[in-house]
């Protein structure tokens, strides 16, 4: 359903049990089938402009997310943090199990999680064109207070072109947009 594309999965909203996704393989990465065609069109358009886009991470099961989170917590504990602090610090960069957008299959990490990705021609191209294909920068630098996730220039989420353009026009992150739509009803 169209509303499925706006499913909010974050620190306070866990993955709905009844969320429907059909996971397919795209270039060796699992994603929801609904993003295949839009991504391929976006990739081709970027290529035509001399910019190369590739998916480094897509769908993750809750179990896989759990492993990633536990590993981050362990690393923090190895660095001398107590459990509570280790979990809190881990949650800033690795979503808790069931709280990751990657569980939806609608989120993708592009071009290999690079901290300096926002300085690249690829990032500039995405900033200009991603919404045309229905993709949004999910964790913008100026929305960390709301998303509770640090700036991730590589993490894009498919919401469909109509929603993506509406969000861009209003300068909303997904949390703000979902709340805005609920208030319109």
PDB file of C-alpha atoms in Angstrom:
ATOM      1  CA  UNK A   1       0.000   0.000   0.000  1.00  0.00           C
ATOM      2  CA  UNK A   2       1.062   3.598  -0.612  1.00  0.00           C
ATOM      3  CA  UNK A   3       0.938   4.300   3.148  1.00  0.00           C
ATOM      4  CA  UNK A   4       3.429   1.473   3.691  1.00  0.00           C
ATOM      5  CA  UNK A   5       6.034   3.639   1.994  1.00  0.00           C
ATOM      6  CA  UNK A   6       5.791   6.105   4.877  1.00  0.00           C
ATOM      7  CA  UNK A   7       6.183   3.518   7.629  1.00  0.00           C
ATOM      8  CA  UNK A   8       8.089   5.202  10.435  1.00  0.00           C
ATOM      9  CA  UNK A   9      10.722   3.034  12.071  1.00  0.00           C
ATOM     10  CA  UNK A  10      12.950   4.811  14.567  1.00  0.00           C
ATOM     11  CA  UNK A  11      14.083   4.993  18.199  1.00  0.00           C
ATOM     12  CA  UNK A  12      10.472   5.084  19.433  1.00  0.00           C
ATOM     13  CA  UNK A  13       8.531   3.401  16.605  1.00  0.00           C
ATOM     14  CA  UNK A  14       9.384  -0.259  16.115  1.00  0.00           C
ATOM     15  CA  UNK A  15       8.809  -2.196  12.936  1.00  0.00           C
ATOM     16  CA  UNK A  16       5.067  -3.033  12.664  1.00  0.00           C
ATOM     17  CA  UNK A  17       4.451  -6.800  12.846  1.00  0.00           C
ATOM     18  CA  UNK A  18       2.070  -6.657   9.885  1.00  0.00           C
ATOM     19  CA  UNK A  19       4.387  -4.649   7.607  1.00  0.00           C
ATOM     20  CA  UNK A  20       4.403  -6.243   4.169  1.00  0.00           C
ATOM     21  CA  UNK A  21       7.604  -6.327   2.177  1.00  0.00           C
ATOM     22  CA  UNK A  22       8.689  -8.451  -0.724  1.00  0.00           C
ATOM     23  CA  UNK A  23      12.457  -8.768  -0.542  1.00  0.00           C
ATOM     24  CA  UNK A  24      14.308  -9.281  -3.812  1.00  0.00           C
ATOM     25  CA  UNK A  25      17.979  -9.278  -4.712  1.00  0.00           C
ATOM     26  CA  UNK A  26      19.355  -6.263  -6.573  1.00  0.00           C
ATOM     27  CA  UNK A  27      23.043  -6.418  -7.541  1.00  0.00           C
ATOM     28  CA  UNK A  28      23.718  -8.788  -4.643  1.00  0.00           C
ATOM     29  CA  UNK A  29      21.867  -6.670  -2.059  1.00  0.00           C
ATOM     30  CA  UNK A  30      18.426  -7.494  -0.622  1.00  0.00           C
ATOM     31  CA  UNK A  31      15.840  -4.701  -0.992  1.00  0.00           C
ATOM     32  CA  UNK A  32      12.057  -4.299  -1.149  1.00  0.00           C
ATOM     33  CA  UNK A  33      10.942  -4.906  -4.735  1.00  0.00           C
ATOM     34  CA  UNK A  34       9.252  -1.466  -4.778  1.00  0.00           C
ATOM     35  CA  UNK A  35      12.589   0.326  -4.868  1.00  0.00           C
ATOM     36  CA  UNK A  36      14.179  -1.715  -7.671  1.00  0.00           C
ATOM     37  CA  UNK A  37      12.855   0.219 -10.664  1.00  0.00           C
ATOM     38  CA  UNK A  38      13.161   3.693  -9.078  1.00  0.00           C
ATOM     39  CA  UNK A  39      16.742   2.944  -8.011  1.00  0.00           C
ATOM     40  CA  UNK A  40      17.708   1.626 -11.442  1.00  0.00           C
ATOM     41  CA  UNK A  41      16.268   4.753 -13.090  1.00  0.00           C
ATOM     42  CA  UNK A  42      18.087   6.993 -10.614  1.00  0.00           C
ATOM     43  CA  UNK A  43      21.319   5.066 -11.108  1.00  0.00           C
ATOM     44  CA  UNK A  44      21.047   5.363 -14.910  1.00  0.00           C
ATOM     45  CA  UNK A  45      20.352   9.109 -14.712  1.00  0.00           C
ATOM     46  CA  UNK A  46      23.318   9.581 -12.379  1.00  0.00           C
ATOM     47  CA  UNK A  47      25.514   7.522 -14.711  1.00  0.00           C
ATOM     48  CA  UNK A  48      24.457   9.749 -17.631  1.00  0.00           C
ATOM     49  CA  UNK A  49      25.731  12.695 -15.565  1.00  0.00           C
ATOM     50  CA  UNK A  50      29.022  10.901 -14.892  1.00  0.00           C
ATOM     51  CA  UNK A  51      28.130   9.911 -11.330  1.00  0.00           C
ATOM     52  CA  UNK A  52      28.291   6.326 -10.085  1.00  0.00           C
ATOM     53  CA  UNK A  53      25.779   5.114  -7.471  1.00  0.00           C
ATOM     54  CA  UNK A  54      25.710   1.657  -5.913  1.00  0.00           C
ATOM     55  CA  UNK A  55      23.949   0.070  -2.961  1.00  0.00           C
ATOM     56  CA  UNK A  56      26.244  -1.122  -0.198  1.00  0.00           C
ATOM     57  CA  UNK A  57      23.491  -2.156   2.216  1.00  0.00           C
ATOM     58  CA  UNK A  58      19.744  -2.703   1.995  1.00  0.00           C
ATOM     59  CA  UNK A  59      17.321  -4.957   3.834  1.00  0.00           C
ATOM     60  CA  UNK A  60      18.450  -6.324   7.183  1.00  0.00           C
ATOM     61  CA  UNK A  61      16.517  -8.803   9.284  1.00  0.00           C
ATOM     62  CA  UNK A  62      15.801  -7.872  12.900  1.00  0.00           C
ATOM     63  CA  UNK A  63      18.166 -10.695  13.889  1.00  0.00           C
ATOM     64  CA  UNK A  64      20.999  -9.202  11.795  1.00  0.00           C
ATOM     65  CA  UNK A  65      20.282  -5.766  13.288  1.00  0.00           C
ATOM     66  CA  UNK A  66      20.470  -7.343  16.729  1.00  0.00           C
ATOM     67  CA  UNK A  67      23.924  -8.764  15.937  1.00  0.00           C
ATOM     68  CA  UNK A  68      25.175  -5.368  14.719  1.00  0.00           C
ATOM     69  CA  UNK A  69      23.823  -3.579  17.784  1.00  0.00           C
ATOM     70  CA  UNK A  70      25.250  -6.157  20.209  1.00  0.00           C
ATOM     71  CA  UNK A  71      28.651  -5.896  18.518  1.00  0.00           C
ATOM     72  CA  UNK A  72      28.632  -2.082  18.873  1.00  0.00           C
ATOM     73  CA  UNK A  73      27.665  -2.391  22.555  1.00  0.00           C
ATOM     74  CA  UNK A  74      30.482  -4.902  23.156  1.00  0.00           C
ATOM     75  CA  UNK A  75      33.022  -2.583  21.500  1.00  0.00           C
ATOM     76  CA  UNK A  76      31.888   0.267  23.750  1.00  0.00           C
ATOM     77  CA  UNK A  77      32.130  -1.974  26.826  1.00  0.00           C
ATOM     78  CA  UNK A  78      35.624  -3.036  25.742  1.00  0.00           C
ATOM     79  CA  UNK A  79      36.450   0.686  25.749  1.00  0.00           C
ATOM     80  CA  UNK A  80      35.483   0.885  29.415  1.00  0.00           C
ATOM     81  CA  UNK A  81      31.821   1.921  29.285  1.00  0.00           C
ATOM     82  CA  UNK A  82      29.165   0.445  31.529  1.00  0.00           C
ATOM     83  CA  UNK A  83      26.282  -1.402  29.850  1.00  0.00           C
ATOM     84  CA  UNK A  84      23.810   1.495  29.935  1.00  0.00           C
ATOM     85  CA  UNK A  85      26.274   4.002  28.485  1.00  0.00           C
ATOM     86  CA  UNK A  86      27.525   1.440  25.955  1.00  0.00           C
ATOM     87  CA  UNK A  87      23.960   0.895  24.693  1.00  0.00           C
ATOM     88  CA  UNK A  88      23.158   4.618  24.574  1.00  0.00           C
ATOM     89  CA  UNK A  89      26.318   5.409  22.607  1.00  0.00           C
ATOM     90  CA  UNK A  90      25.774   2.437  20.279  1.00  0.00           C
ATOM     91  CA  UNK A  91      22.214   3.618  19.551  1.00  0.00           C
ATOM     92  CA  UNK A  92      23.533   6.888  18.090  1.00  0.00           C
ATOM     93  CA  UNK A  93      24.999   5.069  15.101  1.00  0.00           C
ATOM     94  CA  UNK A  94      23.423   1.589  15.114  1.00  0.00           C
ATOM     95  CA  UNK A  95      19.666   1.308  15.499  1.00  0.00           C
ATOM     96  CA  UNK A  96      18.325  -0.978  18.192  1.00  0.00           C
ATOM     97  CA  UNK A  97      16.790  -4.248  16.896  1.00  0.00           C
ATOM     98  CA  UNK A  98      13.342  -3.608  15.401  1.00  0.00           C
ATOM     99  CA  UNK A  99      14.095   0.119  15.251  1.00  0.00           C
ATOM    100  CA  UNK A 100      16.121   0.120  12.035  1.00  0.00           C
ATOM    101  CA  UNK A 101      14.797   1.412   8.748  1.00  0.00           C
ATOM    102  CA  UNK A 102      16.820  -1.337   7.115  1.00  0.00           C
ATOM    103  CA  UNK A 103      14.228  -3.808   8.473  1.00  0.00           C
ATOM    104  CA  UNK A 104      11.722  -2.305   5.986  1.00  0.00           C
ATOM    105  CA  UNK A 105      13.729  -3.035   2.841  1.00  0.00           C
ATOM    106  CA  UNK A 106      12.979   0.570   1.796  1.00  0.00           C
ATOM    107  CA  UNK A 107      16.257   2.011   3.115  1.00  0.00           C
ATOM    108  CA  UNK A 108      19.592   1.814   1.345  1.00  0.00           C
ATOM    109  CA  UNK A 109      23.137   2.819   2.162  1.00  0.00           C
ATOM    110  CA  UNK A 110      24.930   4.122  -0.897  1.00  0.00           C
ATOM    111  CA  UNK A 111      28.528   3.888  -2.049  1.00  0.00           C
ATOM    112  CA  UNK A 112      29.912   2.220   1.085  1.00  0.00           C
ATOM    113  CA  UNK A 113      29.252   4.136   4.306  1.00  0.00           C
ATOM    114  CA  UNK A 114      31.858   6.928   4.051  1.00  0.00           C
ATOM    115  CA  UNK A 115      31.960   9.733   6.607  1.00  0.00           C
ATOM    116  CA  UNK A 116      33.076  12.162   3.883  1.00  0.00           C
ATOM    117  CA  UNK A 117      30.363  11.104   1.416  1.00  0.00           C
ATOM    118  CA  UNK A 118      28.763  14.557   1.718  1.00  0.00           C
ATOM    119  CA  UNK A 119      31.844  16.075   0.041  1.00  0.00           C
ATOM    120  CA  UNK A 120      31.494  13.946  -3.107  1.00  0.00           C
ATOM    121  CA  UNK A 121      29.929  14.632  -6.532  1.00  0.00           C
ATOM    122  CA  UNK A 122      27.641  11.641  -5.846  1.00  0.00           C
ATOM    123  CA  UNK A 123      26.197  13.320  -2.755  1.00  0.00           C
ATOM    124  CA  UNK A 124      25.751  16.615  -4.616  1.00  0.00           C
ATOM    125  CA  UNK A 125      23.925  14.785  -7.413  1.00  0.00           C
ATOM    126  CA  UNK A 126      21.657  13.009  -4.926  1.00  0.00           C
ATOM    127  CA  UNK A 127      20.896  16.274  -3.112  1.00  0.00           C
ATOM    128  CA  UNK A 128      19.661  17.661  -6.417  1.00  0.00           C
ATOM    129  CA  UNK A 129      17.927  14.626  -7.940  1.00  0.00           C
ATOM    130  CA  UNK A 130      17.101  11.863  -5.414  1.00  0.00           C
ATOM    131  CA  UNK A 131      13.585  13.169  -4.693  1.00  0.00           C
ATOM    132  CA  UNK A 132      12.678  12.942  -8.398  1.00  0.00           C
ATOM    133  CA  UNK A 133      13.017   9.165  -7.998  1.00  0.00           C
ATOM    134  CA  UNK A 134      11.285   9.028  -4.619  1.00  0.00           C
ATOM    135  CA  UNK A 135      14.360   8.834  -2.384  1.00  0.00           C
ATOM    136  CA  UNK A 136      15.055  11.099   0.592  1.00  0.00           C
ATOM    137  CA  UNK A 137      18.161  11.690   2.671  1.00  0.00           C
ATOM    138  CA  UNK A 138      16.795  10.055   5.808  1.00  0.00           C
ATOM    139  CA  UNK A 139      19.049  11.562   8.489  1.00  0.00           C
ATOM    140  CA  UNK A 140      19.889  15.159   7.502  1.00  0.00           C
ATOM    141  CA  UNK A 141      22.516  17.086   9.430  1.00  0.00           C
ATOM    142  CA  UNK A 142      20.059  19.737  10.649  1.00  0.00           C
ATOM    143  CA  UNK A 143      17.428  17.226  11.865  1.00  0.00           C
ATOM    144  CA  UNK A 144      19.427  15.218  14.413  1.00  0.00           C
ATOM    145  CA  UNK A 145      17.354  16.639  17.286  1.00  0.00           C
ATOM    146  CA  UNK A 146      14.268  15.053  15.719  1.00  0.00           C
ATOM    147  CA  UNK A 147      15.620  11.833  14.180  1.00  0.00           C
ATOM    148  CA  UNK A 148      17.962  11.081  17.131  1.00  0.00           C
ATOM    149  CA  UNK A 149      20.377   9.683  14.548  1.00  0.00           C
ATOM    150  CA  UNK A 150      23.572  11.457  13.582  1.00  0.00           C
ATOM    151  CA  UNK A 151      23.953  12.786  10.036  1.00  0.00           C
ATOM    152  CA  UNK A 152      24.249   9.870   7.597  1.00  0.00           C
ATOM    153  CA  UNK A 153      24.944  11.275   4.122  1.00  0.00           C
ATOM    154  CA  UNK A 154      24.846   7.765   2.621  1.00  0.00           C
ATOM    155  CA  UNK A 155      21.463   6.605   4.012  1.00  0.00           C
ATOM    156  CA  UNK A 156      18.491   7.057   1.680  1.00  0.00           C
ATOM    157  CA  UNK A 157      14.913   5.973   2.148  1.00  0.00           C
ATOM    158  CA  UNK A 158      12.312   5.339  -0.540  1.00  0.00           C
ATOM    159  CA  UNK A 159       8.985   7.117   0.071  1.00  0.00           C
ATOM    160  CA  UNK A 160       7.873   7.630  -3.557  1.00  0.00           C
ATOM    161  CA  UNK A 161       8.318  10.784  -5.683  1.00  0.00           C
ATOM    162  CA  UNK A 162       5.148  12.529  -4.508  1.00  0.00           C
ATOM    163  CA  UNK A 163       6.017  12.277  -0.806  1.00  0.00           C
ATOM    164  CA  UNK A 164       9.718  12.975  -1.423  1.00  0.00           C
ATOM    165  CA  UNK A 165       8.950  16.223  -3.262  1.00  0.00           C
ATOM    166  CA  UNK A 166       6.426  17.308  -0.606  1.00  0.00           C
ATOM    167  CA  UNK A 167       9.022  16.673   2.109  1.00  0.00           C
ATOM    168  CA  UNK A 168      11.680  18.610   0.220  1.00  0.00           C
ATOM    169  CA  UNK A 169       9.351  21.582  -0.329  1.00  0.00           C
ATOM    170  CA  UNK A 170       8.579  21.749   3.390  1.00  0.00           C
ATOM    171  CA  UNK A 171      12.121  20.872   4.478  1.00  0.00           C
ATOM    172  CA  UNK A 172      10.740  17.998   6.576  1.00  0.00           C
ATOM    173  CA  UNK A 173      12.424  14.833   7.741  1.00  0.00           C
ATOM    174  CA  UNK A 174      10.209  11.721   7.790  1.00  0.00           C
ATOM    175  CA  UNK A 175       9.183  12.170  11.439  1.00  0.00           C
ATOM    176  CA  UNK A 176       7.948  15.717  10.718  1.00  0.00           C
ATOM    177  CA  UNK A 177       6.197  14.699   7.509  1.00  0.00           C
ATOM    178  CA  UNK A 178       4.322  11.771   9.072  1.00  0.00           C
ATOM    179  CA  UNK A 179       3.185  14.048  11.917  1.00  0.00           C
ATOM    180  CA  UNK A 180       2.159  16.735   9.397  1.00  0.00           C
ATOM    181  CA  UNK A 181       0.047  14.223   7.428  1.00  0.00           C
ATOM    182  CA  UNK A 182      -1.600  12.928  10.610  1.00  0.00           C
ATOM    183  CA  UNK A 183      -2.569  16.502  11.494  1.00  0.00           C
ATOM    184  CA  UNK A 184      -4.084  16.986   8.012  1.00  0.00           C
ATOM    185  CA  UNK A 185      -6.543  14.131   8.518  1.00  0.00           C
TER     186      UNK A 185
END
